Amino acid sequence: MINESYYPSVIPMWNRFLSFSSTLVARVIGQVLGRPIVRQPGMLPIGFLINFVLISLVQVLHAETETSTTPSEEVLQAEKVRIAAIQKATRSTIGVFGTDGQGGGSGVIISNDGYALTNFHVTDPFGDRMRCGLSNGEMVEAIIVGIDPTGDLALIKLDGRNDFPSATIANSDTVRAGQWCFAAGNPFVLATNLQPTVTWGIVSGVHRYQYPSGTILEYTDCIQTDAAINPGNSGGPLYNADGDLLGINGRCSFEKRGRVNVGVGYAISINQAMLFLGHLKSGRLVDHATLGFTVGNEGGKVVVSNILETSDAYRRGLRYGDQILRLDGREILSVNQLKNILGIFPTHSRLALQFRQEGKVIDTWIRVSPLHAIDELAEIAGGKSGDAPPDHDDEKKGDDKAESEEKKDTPDKLLETQYEKRRGFTNYHFNRRELDRVLAFSKRAEPDAKVPIREWSWTGKLAGETTNYSVKSRTQTIESKLGDETATIDQQRGWNELIKTKSYHAISLGMRLWEQWIIDGPKKLGETTYIGTTRIIGHDKLVDLTQVTIGEVEVFFHTDPSDGRLLLIEIESDPKLDRLEVAFDRYEESSNRDVPGLIKAGFGPEPRWLIELEKPVVKEVSSAVSL
Amino acid sequence: MMISIALSHPIGFDLPLIQAEQKDECGIQHRRKRQTYSGKADHGVRRRRWNSGLTIAFLMVLLVEFRTPLFAAKNDKNDSVVALNGSLQSKLVKIYGAGGAKGLESYQSGFLISEAGHIVTSWSTVLDVTSLRIVTFDGRKDDAEMVGMDPQTEIAVLKMTQPATDFFPIDRAAAELKVGTRVFGMSNLFGIATGDEALSIQRGVIMAIAPLSATRGRLKTLYQGNVLVLDVMTNNPGATGGAVVDVRGNLLGMLGKELRDDQTNIWLNYAIPADVIAGSVRRILEGKTSNSNANPSTQIAQRPHRLATLGMMLIPDVLPKTPPYVDQVLPQSIVDRAGLMSNDLVLLLNERRIDSRRSLEESLSSIDQADSFTLLVQRGQELVRLEVKP
Amino acid sequence: MIRHATPRTSSTAILCGLLFVFAWPFSACVFANPSILLQEEKALQAAGDFAQSSVVRVETFGGREIVEDSAVPAGPSSGTIVDSEGWIITSLFQFRADPPAITVVLSNGERKSAKLVARDYARALALLKIDVSEPLKVANPSPRSTWKTGQWTIALGKTFDLVVASRSVGILSATDRIFGRAIQTDCKISPHNYGGPLIDLQGRVMGILAPIDPGIATEGEVQQWYDSGIGFAIPLDDILVRLPKLKNGEDIYIGKAGIRPKLNDDFRGPVELAGVAPGTPAAKAGLKPGDRILKVGSIDIRWPNHLRHALGVVDANNSVKITVEREGKPIEYECELVKELPVYRTPFIGVLADATYSGSGVMVQSLYKDGPAEKAGVQPGMIVQNIAGKAITTSSDLDRELAFVDYREPLKMTVVKSDKLPEVREVVLTTTPWPDDWVDRIGTKTADQGIAPDVKILKKIEKNNTTGIVPITMGDIPNQVFAFVPPNYTPDVHHGLLVVMPEPGKVDRKQWTDRWEVFCREHRFIVAAVTSADPRTWQREELDVTKRTVQHLKNKYTIDSRRMVIGGMGAGGGPAFVLALQNRSLFRGVWLAESNLPRTLRPPQSEPMESPAMLLQGENPAYPKFVKAVKEMGYRALAVEEKVDLASQAIDVKQQKTVETFLRSLEWF
């Protein structure tokens, strides 16, 4: 109290006297007037006047006292609407913590059985296990499912309930700059009672591209908002005014003020998240895609500046100097836009490409290829590739009794029951889950477990032609016949050749695989992995994709998530070559089994052979006869 | 990565799908513009319809307005800003110029003010280059040159080679400014909107209307007049020169620089009001801008007052901020006649806040010995105002 | 429109004429634009206009500019009138600089000299008083029951204009923050409106804006969050109930109970008490270590954050009912919270135990001159059997029981003359904290055998013969780790353990051995060194390596838990210090040599069994100030200004003596 010393001792007393006397005066006046004088500001803003009029009016009508203003019904209504939207939305907002209750980001529940989205950079430090705080104050255990290190997404699963409140998913492609939105989450980990923080704002921009920052977290086609996003909001939801989920907040433009919001936050669009959801559910290290060519900007045109001859784009005829017009139906006018569109698709996607070559416009489909080698990804994912040994440390035993005891009960149970390490996966347990879901359908066709050996024979003819086609599959061989040309294909060997030579007998492989998928399920054939969901030509819905390694070829089974029907089988002998594609259509009931009435087969996006099929003849042969 | 960052081009051209749709909106706006004034758009149209209504109807409505929502407003609330944004983007530009060196951005924002392609922005090192690159909201590229700048307001006017498709008419009487008015800040802050991307829009209200110097502490800028202080984090790198508009799309001001209160390290978000812009633009276009950046508050008097000549002795200056307590008053001195007493604490000099011995001496140095001034001192708990006449 | 109106025409016909007059001029404004945006704009402006006359400008003049190394704002701020007779609530943050003058400027421009009457430290608010000639318009409270996350909020300030308050419009972000003391808004909150009101759409005051410290480990300082969309307001009704107290000039503080949960996990229960420091409200109320807290008042406590929320709204000098579960049954205690928990200091009785004695109790080997024990007439050879009613069979009993004794109160101690001819005697000690001069006085006598082993432990330990320099390998870590185990080591004798994190770079093992051999042999110590993986610097992750080393040695050798010390030299000191504070129950001492202290790290209050002694050795000018600070927090700390040459990884003889004395002081009770 340096200043004190400068006060002469008399002054305090002087003060007391003064203040006393003046309060006395004040009191007296107060008495005389009887009631407090309310001082109105000298200059009344117009708004005040209007309101004054309105209020006085209301007073006449409803005899209200002037203890508050009275906003119009619609204004109050609008406020109510917002409060309701926030109430609805925040039920699905969660705080994401480490198993020790420390640290923290945000997340959002997207299904009643507890799948929740957050940022990869939120779950990364927590490893395989985390805990989530629901907005109602509950704390639940959660486990990692899948991660997308490039796109900064992570899927986790909350444990213990099947009635979690989940968010309504909006269509983020329709969002426009200027629309109202709000963010919910746990900025600065203030939610000591797990009640989320809600901040209101508008969409400041759409289809924004944010370069990879330091790590490889790249934000493509993202949503920019001025709703306050701060450290801790990461992974949390951005909702539209109706309380539907627009995106996952993950980045901000910070600058002069350290990591404090300066009016610019970015959310990963929910549509991108939905395109990746199937892949994340597969429990794999999810990768982004590359087109196999680079582009530059020449005089306002986005043109191919470099292209790999091994790329699918090249096979589809794209060449150096061609102008890219559209990708996935969206017009391309800048390199960033191309990146924006590419960035929202996982690998294993096939995108519609429109380009101009020597004046003529060409429409085609191109397959994307993985952006990273799996080990690259694993490294980015901080050894969460599965091959690293679980870092349980015997030295730590008997360290802090209380702690270790606590750690035992709930968390480890979850690790035991819902976690499985495997190379290339974040949590293989969930790949099993998805496989079981996809294969459940094919089992439905064949209730009894023991499967007798069968001989299938299909007959049909090329659509609109007289050329006959037939295929007979024995246990060891497949007999394929088109017109009067016959081929006997071995059950295991020689497939590569058929694909490489683009022989139409390869179609019969498709037929054979169709049978095996239906009868035995793919696991007998070879290493089977659920990849995720993807789009195939002629289907607007996402379909399930399952990859099976059969000897020397990779086979991709595309099935309808709703009824499990096989829609498309692709066989790849060499990534540098076109796959054989056999699409199955016109399903009909035949001896309590759905069978296709039409197949479209070929190499590349356009089918080369359309074959109308009769119902197959299935002959049972006793196991003795075969072999 | 096949598509490497190196390949990406900061500036694109032509029209993207999304923006193309907005352009249609703009098209509509233009047509409106020809019927009514620009900016006012649909509301302008409505107004006339309303005014032609029956007075009695007004009164009825006024009555029922409380109870029954007349104007179903849900979607309006969600989309009116979208429409607003769409209708204004074509009046805004991204400006690319000098900089890059020592961490300075090489970009900022601006808006069109004439059919001829005049652009208003704020003077900065970015403009310190012979030819400036202008990029419209939809990626169209053009060059522009400096027409001039007004040192008082640090407002600069550029002109691009092509005529403007749309612009803010600044000569028209500016919209009424009121604290609490809803505003939208539109700029290319952080240079987020690359190439053909639309500029960013942020929402807030006018927090206050006040001269910059009246805010906490002193700020480093020449402009001392009124600004619109905003409650939205607009003033970021690249935002300066951006437009601030109201709900109807009227231009209210231009986003200022990144200013920070050097005493409290608080960053301000503010805009220079439209009428000030109009004045500066007029001066610039008439070539009447004076380069004297006279600033009364920092003027130094020829023969200034000094503590000694006034006859007041303060307690010794021992702290970074020694409170200006009067230690002694020389009998018969100027301040003695004014009634200053020892132990008085000086609070204000000519209404300027004095919070240390140093700031008192500073303020005195700007007053000529011949001139009188007023002091507000604290004597005990009492505040005393003194007229000091030489 | 007419259709809307007709049902009402009868009731309204009369008003039409009157209305006409009012409405005509404004009709344009009211109807020109039906957009809800403009209606809201008007409503929000009206709300602000309605409340603004209760908002004032608060200015401070002069005062210290720097407080606690942070620049104190000097500009004006805002305040809110809460009583017509000139009582104004404002934010505390302006007054950290003890300004010699405060003025308040009213809406009418009148400038008044203000007195700072009282501070509410729990809510970061201050109450000002000005003299008024006529009653002022008082802020009108908004009923708490109406508050909902997402509703409109407006933050008002008066720094720009005296009549028209500055506004920031936002929503209510959360209704329960900072352990029940605040509500949260995304309005832009800054020194401009600190002290001003946060109002609702109806112009009623919800709370007073203040940069209140969230009281949790989070990012950055709350002052730096201004305008970030994260702002806090103190509910007005919480202030009004405290107004009488504040008017009396009584400051208000957060109530502290001194309850320390065992787990440092804010979201995991049950809340089991770790230790109950003597003299704390918890101890006075009768809570015991191991109690499980079930309820505070009527609030169920499932994990520590529930407890913090339950106590967060209770001021110092108020009582709460705490229900705990002990041995299966619930017990209710009345606990009066205090503003400052008594600083815990390890009691000192000035006794050095005889390590060779293996009978029941603790045999006094020597006494600290004029120490409490000696003053009370305790003599060498006597055996301590009971203190404060607790039986003492081993030295670790004494260690534990003594830790929970309040040094401020007399201590009953039962001693017997010798185990042969028992003659029980009750003595009463006036215990003290550790004397400051221990460094000059300890070490004349020593417990040269170390402390006798606890039989139970003996069984567990397999014989271990590796002595001398023992390299320690823990597989997956690159760090060089080795320990010097004295040749006379036997697992049946407890050994002290010193683990040193030296200056990064090569460590000469031979040199180490030479330095420490004699001491280690005489005083039964094991000295280990953990070298940094990177020869240039220490990584934070390497704290774990050191901790594992300690655990490893603890499992491998017979270690005396009372003499576990972590040391750090040069750059190794920072991490060592952090580790010591993270594991206060593990380390009894921490020694730094010429190390910079991690600035960010503030030691927690000293607690029973968690109060490591500190020796700071070297010419670092920051040491004395730091030692003073930690002493105030209850730690035994000493700064010795003597040059330590870090180049020679070990230290020379003179400095070595200081360290040895420090290590040996740990043997004393």
Coordinates of N, CA, C and O in Angstrom, one line a residue, chain B residues 43 46-47 50 55 58-64 67 70-71 73 76-77 80-81 178-182 205 207-208 210 214-216 229 231 233 247-248 263-267 320-321 323 325 345 347-348 353-355 376 378 381 383, chain C residues 1 4-5 8-9 12 16 19-20 23-24 31-41 45 59-63 65 73-76 93 100-101 103 111-115 152 159-160 164-169 188 191-193 226-227:
Chain B
H43 N -36.8 -4.6 -49.5 CA -37.4 -3.8 -48.4 C -37.9 -2.5 -49.0 O -39.0 -2.0 -48.7
R46 N -41.1 -3.0 -50.6 CA -42.2 -3.2 -49.6 C -42.6 -1.9 -49.0 O -43.8 -1.6 -48.9
R47 N -41.7 -1.1 -48.7 CA -42.0 0.2 -47.9 C -43.1 0.9 -48.7 O -44.2 1.2 -48.2
W50 N -46.4 -0.6 -48.2 CA -46.9 -0.4 -46.9 C -47.5 1.0 -46.9 O -48.6 1.2 -46.5
T55 N -54.5 4.0 -43.1 CA -54.0 4.3 -41.8 C -54.6 3.5 -40.7 O -54.0 2.9 -39.8
F58 N -53.0 0.4 -40.2 CA -51.8 0.5 -39.4 C -52.1 0.4 -37.9 O -51.5 -0.4 -37.1
L59 N -53.2 1.1 -37.5 CA -53.5 1.1 -36.1 C -53.9 -0.2 -35.6 O -53.5 -0.7 -34.6
M60 N -54.8 -0.9 -36.4 CA -55.2 -2.2 -36.0 C -54.0 -3.1 -35.8 O -53.8 -3.7 -34.8
V61 N -53.1 -3.0 -36.8 CA -51.9 -3.9 -36.8 C -51.1 -3.6 -35.6 O -50.7 -4.4 -34.8
L62 N -51.0 -2.3 -35.3 CA -50.2 -1.9 -34.2 C -50.7 -2.5 -32.9 O -50.0 -3.0 -32.0
L63 N -52.0 -2.6 -32.8 CA -52.7 -3.2 -31.7 C -52.4 -4.7 -31.6 O -51.9 -5.3 -30.6
V64 N -52.6 -5.4 -32.7 CA -52.5 -6.9 -32.7 C -51.1 -7.3 -32.8 O -50.8 -8.5 -32.5
R67 N -50.0 -9.6 -30.0 CA -50.6 -10.9 -29.7 C -50.3 -11.9 -30.9 O -50.1 -13.1 -30.7
L70 N -47.7 -11.3 -37.2 CA -48.3 -11.0 -38.6 C -47.4 -11.6 -39.6 O -47.8 -12.2 -40.6
F71 N -46.1 -11.4 -39.4 CA -45.1 -11.8 -40.5 C -44.4 -13.0 -40.1 O -43.5 -13.0 -39.3
A73 N -42.0 -15.6 -39.5 CA -40.6 -15.1 -39.6 C -39.6 -16.2 -39.5 O -38.4 -15.9 -39.6
D76 N -37.6 -16.7 -42.8 CA -37.0 -15.4 -43.0 C -35.7 -15.2 -42.2 O -34.7 -14.9 -42.7
K77 N -35.8 -15.6 -40.9 CA -34.7 -15.4 -40.1 C -33.5 -16.2 -40.6 O -32.4 -15.8 -40.5
S80 N -32.8 -14.7 -44.7 CA -32.7 -13.3 -45.1 C -31.2 -12.9 -45.1 O -30.8 -12.2 -46.0
V81 N -30.4 -13.5 -44.2 CA -29.0 -13.1 -44.2 C -28.3 -13.8 -45.4 O -27.4 -13.2 -46.0
K178 N -27.0 3.7 -35.0 CA -27.5 3.6 -33.6 C -26.8 2.5 -32.9 O -26.5 1.4 -33.5
V179 N -26.5 2.7 -31.7 CA -25.9 1.6 -30.9 C -26.8 0.5 -30.8 O -28.0 0.7 -30.6
G180 N -26.4 -0.7 -31.0 CA -27.2 -1.9 -31.0 C -27.8 -2.3 -32.4 O -28.4 -3.3 -32.5
T181 N -27.5 -1.5 -33.4 CA -27.9 -1.8 -34.7 C -27.2 -3.1 -35.1 O -26.0 -3.2 -34.9
R182 N -27.9 -4.0 -35.7 CA -27.3 -5.3 -36.2 C -26.4 -5.0 -37.4 O -26.9 -4.3 -38.3
V205 N -23.3 -6.5 -33.6 CA -24.1 -5.3 -33.5 C -23.1 -4.1 -33.3 O -21.9 -4.4 -32.9
M207 N -21.5 -1.9 -31.1 CA -21.3 -1.9 -29.6 C -21.4 -0.5 -29.1 O -22.0 -0.2 -28.0
A208 N -20.7 0.4 -29.8 CA -20.7 1.8 -29.4 C -20.3 2.7 -30.6 O -19.7 2.2 -31.5
A210 N -18.1 6.0 -30.9 CA -17.3 6.8 -30.0 C -16.0 7.1 -30.8 O -15.6 6.4 -31.6
A214 N -11.5 7.8 -27.2 CA -12.3 7.7 -26.0 C -12.3 6.3 -25.4 O -12.9 6.1 -24.4
T215 N -11.7 5.4 -26.1 CA -11.7 4.0 -25.6 C -10.6 3.9 -24.6 O -9.8 4.8 -24.4
R216 N -10.5 2.7 -24.0 CA -9.5 2.6 -22.9 C -8.1 2.8 -23.5 O -7.8 2.2 -24.5
V229 N -17.7 1.0 -33.0 CA -17.1 -0.2 -32.3 C -18.0 -1.4 -32.4 O -19.2 -1.2 -32.2
D231 N -19.1 -5.5 -31.9 CA -19.0 -6.6 -30.9 C -18.7 -7.9 -31.7 O -19.1 -9.0 -31.2
M233 N -15.7 -10.1 -34.0 CA -14.2 -10.1 -34.2 C -13.9 -10.0 -35.7 O -13.5 -10.9 -36.3
V247 N -28.9 -4.7 -41.7 CA -29.7 -5.8 -42.1 C -30.3 -5.5 -43.5 O -30.5 -6.5 -44.3
R248 N -30.5 -4.3 -43.9 CA -31.0 -4.0 -45.2 C -30.0 -3.9 -46.3 O -30.2 -3.7 -47.4
Q263 N -2.3 0.1 -23.7 CA -2.2 0.0 -22.2 C -2.7 -1.4 -21.7 O -2.2 -1.9 -20.7
T264 N -3.7 -1.9 -22.4 CA -4.4 -3.1 -21.8 C -4.3 -4.3 -22.8 O -4.8 -5.3 -22.5
N265 N -3.6 -4.0 -23.9 CA -3.4 -5.1 -24.9 C -4.8 -5.6 -25.4 O -4.8 -6.8 -25.8
I266 N -5.8 -4.8 -25.4 CA -7.1 -5.3 -25.9 C -7.2 -4.9 -27.4 O -7.0 -3.8 -27.7
W267 N -7.5 -5.9 -28.2 CA -7.7 -5.7 -29.6 C -9.1 -5.1 -29.8 O -10.1 -5.6 -29.3
P320 N 6.6 3.6 -11.6 CA 6.2 3.7 -13.0 C 5.0 4.6 -13.2 O 4.8 5.3 -14.2
K321 N 4.1 4.6 -12.2 CA 2.9 5.4 -12.3 C 2.7 6.1 -11.0 O 1.8 5.8 -10.2
P323 N 1.2 8.4 -8.5 CA 0.0 9.2 -8.5 C 0.3 10.7 -8.3 O 1.2 11.0 -7.5
Y325 N 0.0 13.3 -6.6 CA -0.4 14.0 -5.4 C 0.4 15.3 -5.3 O 1.6 15.4 -5.6
L345 N -5.1 15.3 -5.1 CA -4.7 14.4 -6.2 C -5.3 14.8 -7.5 O -6.5 14.9 -7.6
L347 N -6.8 14.5 -11.0 CA -7.5 13.4 -11.7 C -7.7 13.8 -13.2 O -7.4 13.0 -14.1
L348 N -8.1 15.0 -13.5 CA -8.4 15.4 -14.8 C -7.7 16.7 -15.1 O -7.7 17.6 -14.3
R353 N -7.8 12.4 -18.8 CA -7.5 11.6 -17.6 C -6.1 11.6 -17.3 O -5.2 11.4 -18.1
I354 N -5.8 11.9 -16.0 CA -4.4 12.0 -15.6 C -4.2 10.8 -14.6 O -4.9 10.8 -13.5
D355 N -3.4 9.8 -14.9 CA -3.2 8.8 -13.9 C -1.8 8.6 -13.4 O -1.5 7.7 -12.7
L376 N -9.4 18.8 -12.3 CA -10.3 18.2 -11.3 C -9.4 17.4 -10.3 O -8.6 16.6 -10.8
Q378 N -8.9 15.4 -6.5 CA -9.6 14.8 -5.3 C -9.0 15.3 -4.0 O -7.8 15.2 -3.8
Q381 N -12.4 12.7 0.1 CA -13.3 12.0 -0.7 C -14.1 13.0 -1.7 O -15.0 12.5 -2.3
L383 N -14.5 15.8 -4.7 CA -13.9 16.2 -6.0 C -14.0 17.7 -6.1 O -15.1 18.3 -6.0
Chain C
M1 N -55.1 -8.5 -42.4 CA -54.8 -7.8 -41.1 C -56.1 -7.4 -40.4 O -56.3 -7.6 -39.3
H4 N -57.5 -10.1 -38.6 CA -56.8 -10.3 -37.3 C -57.5 -9.5 -36.3 O -57.7 -9.9 -35.1
A5 N -57.7 -8.3 -36.7 CA -58.1 -7.3 -35.7 C -59.5 -7.4 -35.2 O -59.9 -7.1 -34.1
R8 N -61.1 -7.9 -31.9 CA -60.6 -7.1 -30.8 C -61.2 -5.6 -30.9 O -61.1 -4.8 -30.0
T9 N -61.8 -5.3 -32.1 CA -62.1 -3.9 -32.4 C -62.8 -3.3 -31.2 O -62.5 -2.2 -30.8
T12 N -60.7 -2.2 -28.6 CA -59.6 -1.3 -28.9 C -60.1 0.0 -29.5 O -59.3 0.9 -29.7
C16 N -58.0 3.9 -30.5 CA -57.6 4.2 -31.8 C -57.2 5.7 -31.9 O -56.1 6.0 -32.3
L19 N -54.2 6.4 -30.1 CA -53.1 5.7 -30.7 C -52.6 6.5 -31.9 O -51.4 6.6 -32.2
F20 N -53.6 6.9 -32.7 CA -53.3 7.6 -34.0 C -52.1 8.6 -33.7 O -51.1 8.6 -34.4
A23 N -48.9 6.6 -32.9 CA -48.5 5.6 -33.9 C -48.0 6.3 -35.2 O -47.1 5.8 -35.8
W24 N -48.7 7.3 -35.6 CA -48.4 7.8 -36.9 C -46.9 8.1 -37.2 O -46.3 7.5 -38.1
F31 N -43.4 -0.7 -39.4 CA -43.9 -1.6 -40.4 C -43.1 -1.6 -41.7 O -43.3 -2.5 -42.6
A32 N -42.1 -0.7 -41.8 CA -41.3 -0.6 -43.0 C -40.7 -2.0 -43.3 O -40.7 -2.4 -44.5
N33 N -40.3 -2.7 -42.3 CA -39.6 -4.0 -42.6 C -40.1 -5.1 -41.6 O -39.8 -5.0 -40.5
P34 N -40.8 -6.1 -42.2 CA -41.4 -7.1 -41.3 C -40.3 -8.1 -40.8 O -40.6 -8.9 -40.0
S35 N -39.1 -8.0 -41.4 CA -38.1 -9.0 -41.1 C -37.9 -9.2 -39.6 O -37.8 -8.2 -38.8
I36 N -37.9 -10.4 -39.1 CA -37.7 -10.7 -37.7 C -36.4 -10.1 -37.2 O -36.2 -9.7 -36.1
L37 N -35.4 -10.1 -38.1 CA -34.1 -9.5 -37.8 C -34.3 -8.1 -37.2 O -33.7 -7.8 -36.2
L38 N -35.1 -7.3 -37.9 CA -35.2 -5.9 -37.4 C -36.1 -5.8 -36.2 O -35.8 -5.0 -35.3
Q39 N -37.1 -6.7 -36.1 CA -37.9 -6.7 -34.9 C -37.0 -7.1 -33.7 O -37.1 -6.4 -32.6
E40 N -36.1 -8.1 -33.9 CA -35.2 -8.4 -32.8 C -34.3 -7.3 -32.5 O -34.1 -6.9 -31.3
E41 N -33.8 -6.6 -33.5 CA -32.9 -5.5 -33.3 C -33.6 -4.5 -32.4 O -33.0 -4.0 -31.4
Q45 N -32.4 -3.4 -28.7 CA -32.1 -2.0 -28.4 C -32.9 -1.5 -27.2 O -32.4 -0.9 -26.3
E59 N -13.8 4.7 -12.9 CA -12.4 5.0 -13.3 C -11.5 4.9 -12.1 O -11.9 5.3 -11.0
T60 N -10.3 4.4 -12.3 CA -9.3 4.4 -11.3 C -8.1 5.3 -11.7 O -7.9 5.4 -12.9
F61 N -7.4 5.8 -10.7 CA -6.3 6.8 -11.0 C -5.1 6.3 -10.3 O -5.1 6.1 -9.1
G62 N -4.0 6.1 -11.1 CA -2.7 5.8 -10.5 C -2.7 4.4 -9.9 O -3.5 3.5 -10.3
G63 N -1.8 4.2 -9.0 CA -1.7 2.9 -8.4 C -0.6 2.1 -9.1 O -0.1 2.5 -10.1
E65 N 1.4 -0.2 -11.3 CA 1.0 -0.6 -12.6 C 1.2 -2.1 -12.8 O 0.4 -2.7 -13.5
P73 N -4.7 -3.2 -15.9 CA -5.4 -2.2 -16.8 C -5.6 -0.9 -16.1 O -5.8 -0.8 -14.9
A74 N -5.5 0.2 -16.9 CA -5.5 1.5 -16.3 C -6.8 2.3 -16.7 O -7.1 3.2 -16.1
G75 N -7.4 1.8 -17.8 CA -8.5 2.6 -18.4 C -9.8 2.5 -17.6 O -9.8 1.8 -16.6
P76 N -10.8 3.2 -18.0 CA -12.1 3.1 -17.3 C -12.7 1.7 -17.5 O -12.4 1.0 -18.4
F93 N -11.3 -6.7 -10.8 CA -10.0 -6.7 -11.4 C -9.3 -5.4 -11.5 O -8.1 -5.3 -11.6
P100 N -5.2 5.0 -5.7 CA -5.4 5.9 -4.7 C -6.7 6.7 -4.9 O -7.3 7.2 -3.9
A101 N -7.3 6.7 -6.1 CA -8.5 7.4 -6.3 C -9.4 6.6 -7.2 O -8.9 6.0 -8.2
T103 N -13.2 7.0 -9.2 CA -14.4 7.9 -9.4 C -15.5 7.1 -10.2 O -15.1 6.2 -11.0
R111 N -19.7 13.3 -12.0 CA -18.6 12.5 -11.6 C -18.5 12.5 -10.0 O -18.6 13.5 -9.4
K112 N -18.5 11.3 -9.5 CA -18.5 11.2 -8.0 C -17.2 10.4 -7.6 O -16.8 9.5 -8.2
S113 N -16.7 10.8 -6.4 CA -15.6 10.1 -5.8 C -16.2 8.9 -5.1 O -17.2 9.0 -4.4
A114 N -15.6 7.8 -5.4 CA -16.1 6.5 -4.8 C -15.2 5.9 -3.8 O -14.0 6.0 -3.9
K115 N -15.8 5.2 -2.9 CA -15.0 4.4 -1.9 C -15.2 3.0 -2.1 O -16.3 2.5 -2.4
W152 N -31.6 -14.8 -25.3 CA -30.8 -13.6 -25.6 C -30.2 -13.1 -24.4 O -30.8 -13.2 -23.3
T159 N -18.0 2.5 -20.9 CA -16.7 3.1 -21.1 C -16.7 4.1 -22.3 O -15.8 5.0 -22.4
F160 N -17.6 3.9 -23.2 CA -17.6 4.7 -24.4 C -18.4 5.9 -24.3 O -18.0 7.0 -24.6
V164 N -25.7 6.4 -23.5 CA -26.0 5.1 -24.3 C -24.9 4.1 -23.9 O -23.8 4.2 -24.3
A165 N -25.4 3.0 -23.3 CA -24.4 2.0 -22.9 C -24.0 1.2 -24.1 O -24.7 1.0 -25.0
S166 N -22.7 0.8 -24.0 CA -22.2 -0.1 -25.1 C -22.9 -1.4 -25.0 O -23.2 -1.9 -23.9
R167 N -23.1 -2.1 -26.1 CA -23.8 -3.4 -26.1 C -23.0 -4.5 -26.9 O -22.5 -4.2 -27.9
S168 N -23.1 -5.6 -26.3 CA -22.7 -6.8 -27.1 C -23.8 -7.8 -26.9 O -24.3 -8.1 -25.8
V169 N -24.3 -8.3 -28.0 CA -25.5 -9.2 -28.0 C -25.0 -10.6 -28.2 O -24.2 -10.9 -29.1
K188 N -19.5 -10.5 -26.2 CA -18.1 -10.2 -26.2 C -17.9 -9.4 -24.9 O -18.3 -8.3 -24.7
P191 N -12.8 -5.6 -20.6 CA -12.7 -4.6 -19.6 C -13.7 -3.5 -19.9 O -14.1 -2.8 -18.9
H192 N -14.2 -3.3 -21.1 CA -15.2 -2.3 -21.4 C -16.5 -2.6 -20.6 O -17.1 -1.6 -20.1
N193 N -16.9 -3.8 -20.5 CA -18.1 -4.1 -19.8 C -18.0 -4.9 -18.5 O -19.0 -5.2 -17.8
Y226 N -10.9 -12.3 -23.0 CA -11.8 -11.3 -23.3 C -12.2 -11.4 -24.8 O -11.4 -11.8 -25.7
D227 N -13.5 -11.1 -25.1 CA -14.0 -11.1 -26.5 C -13.9 -12.4 -27.2 O -14.1 -12.5 -28.4

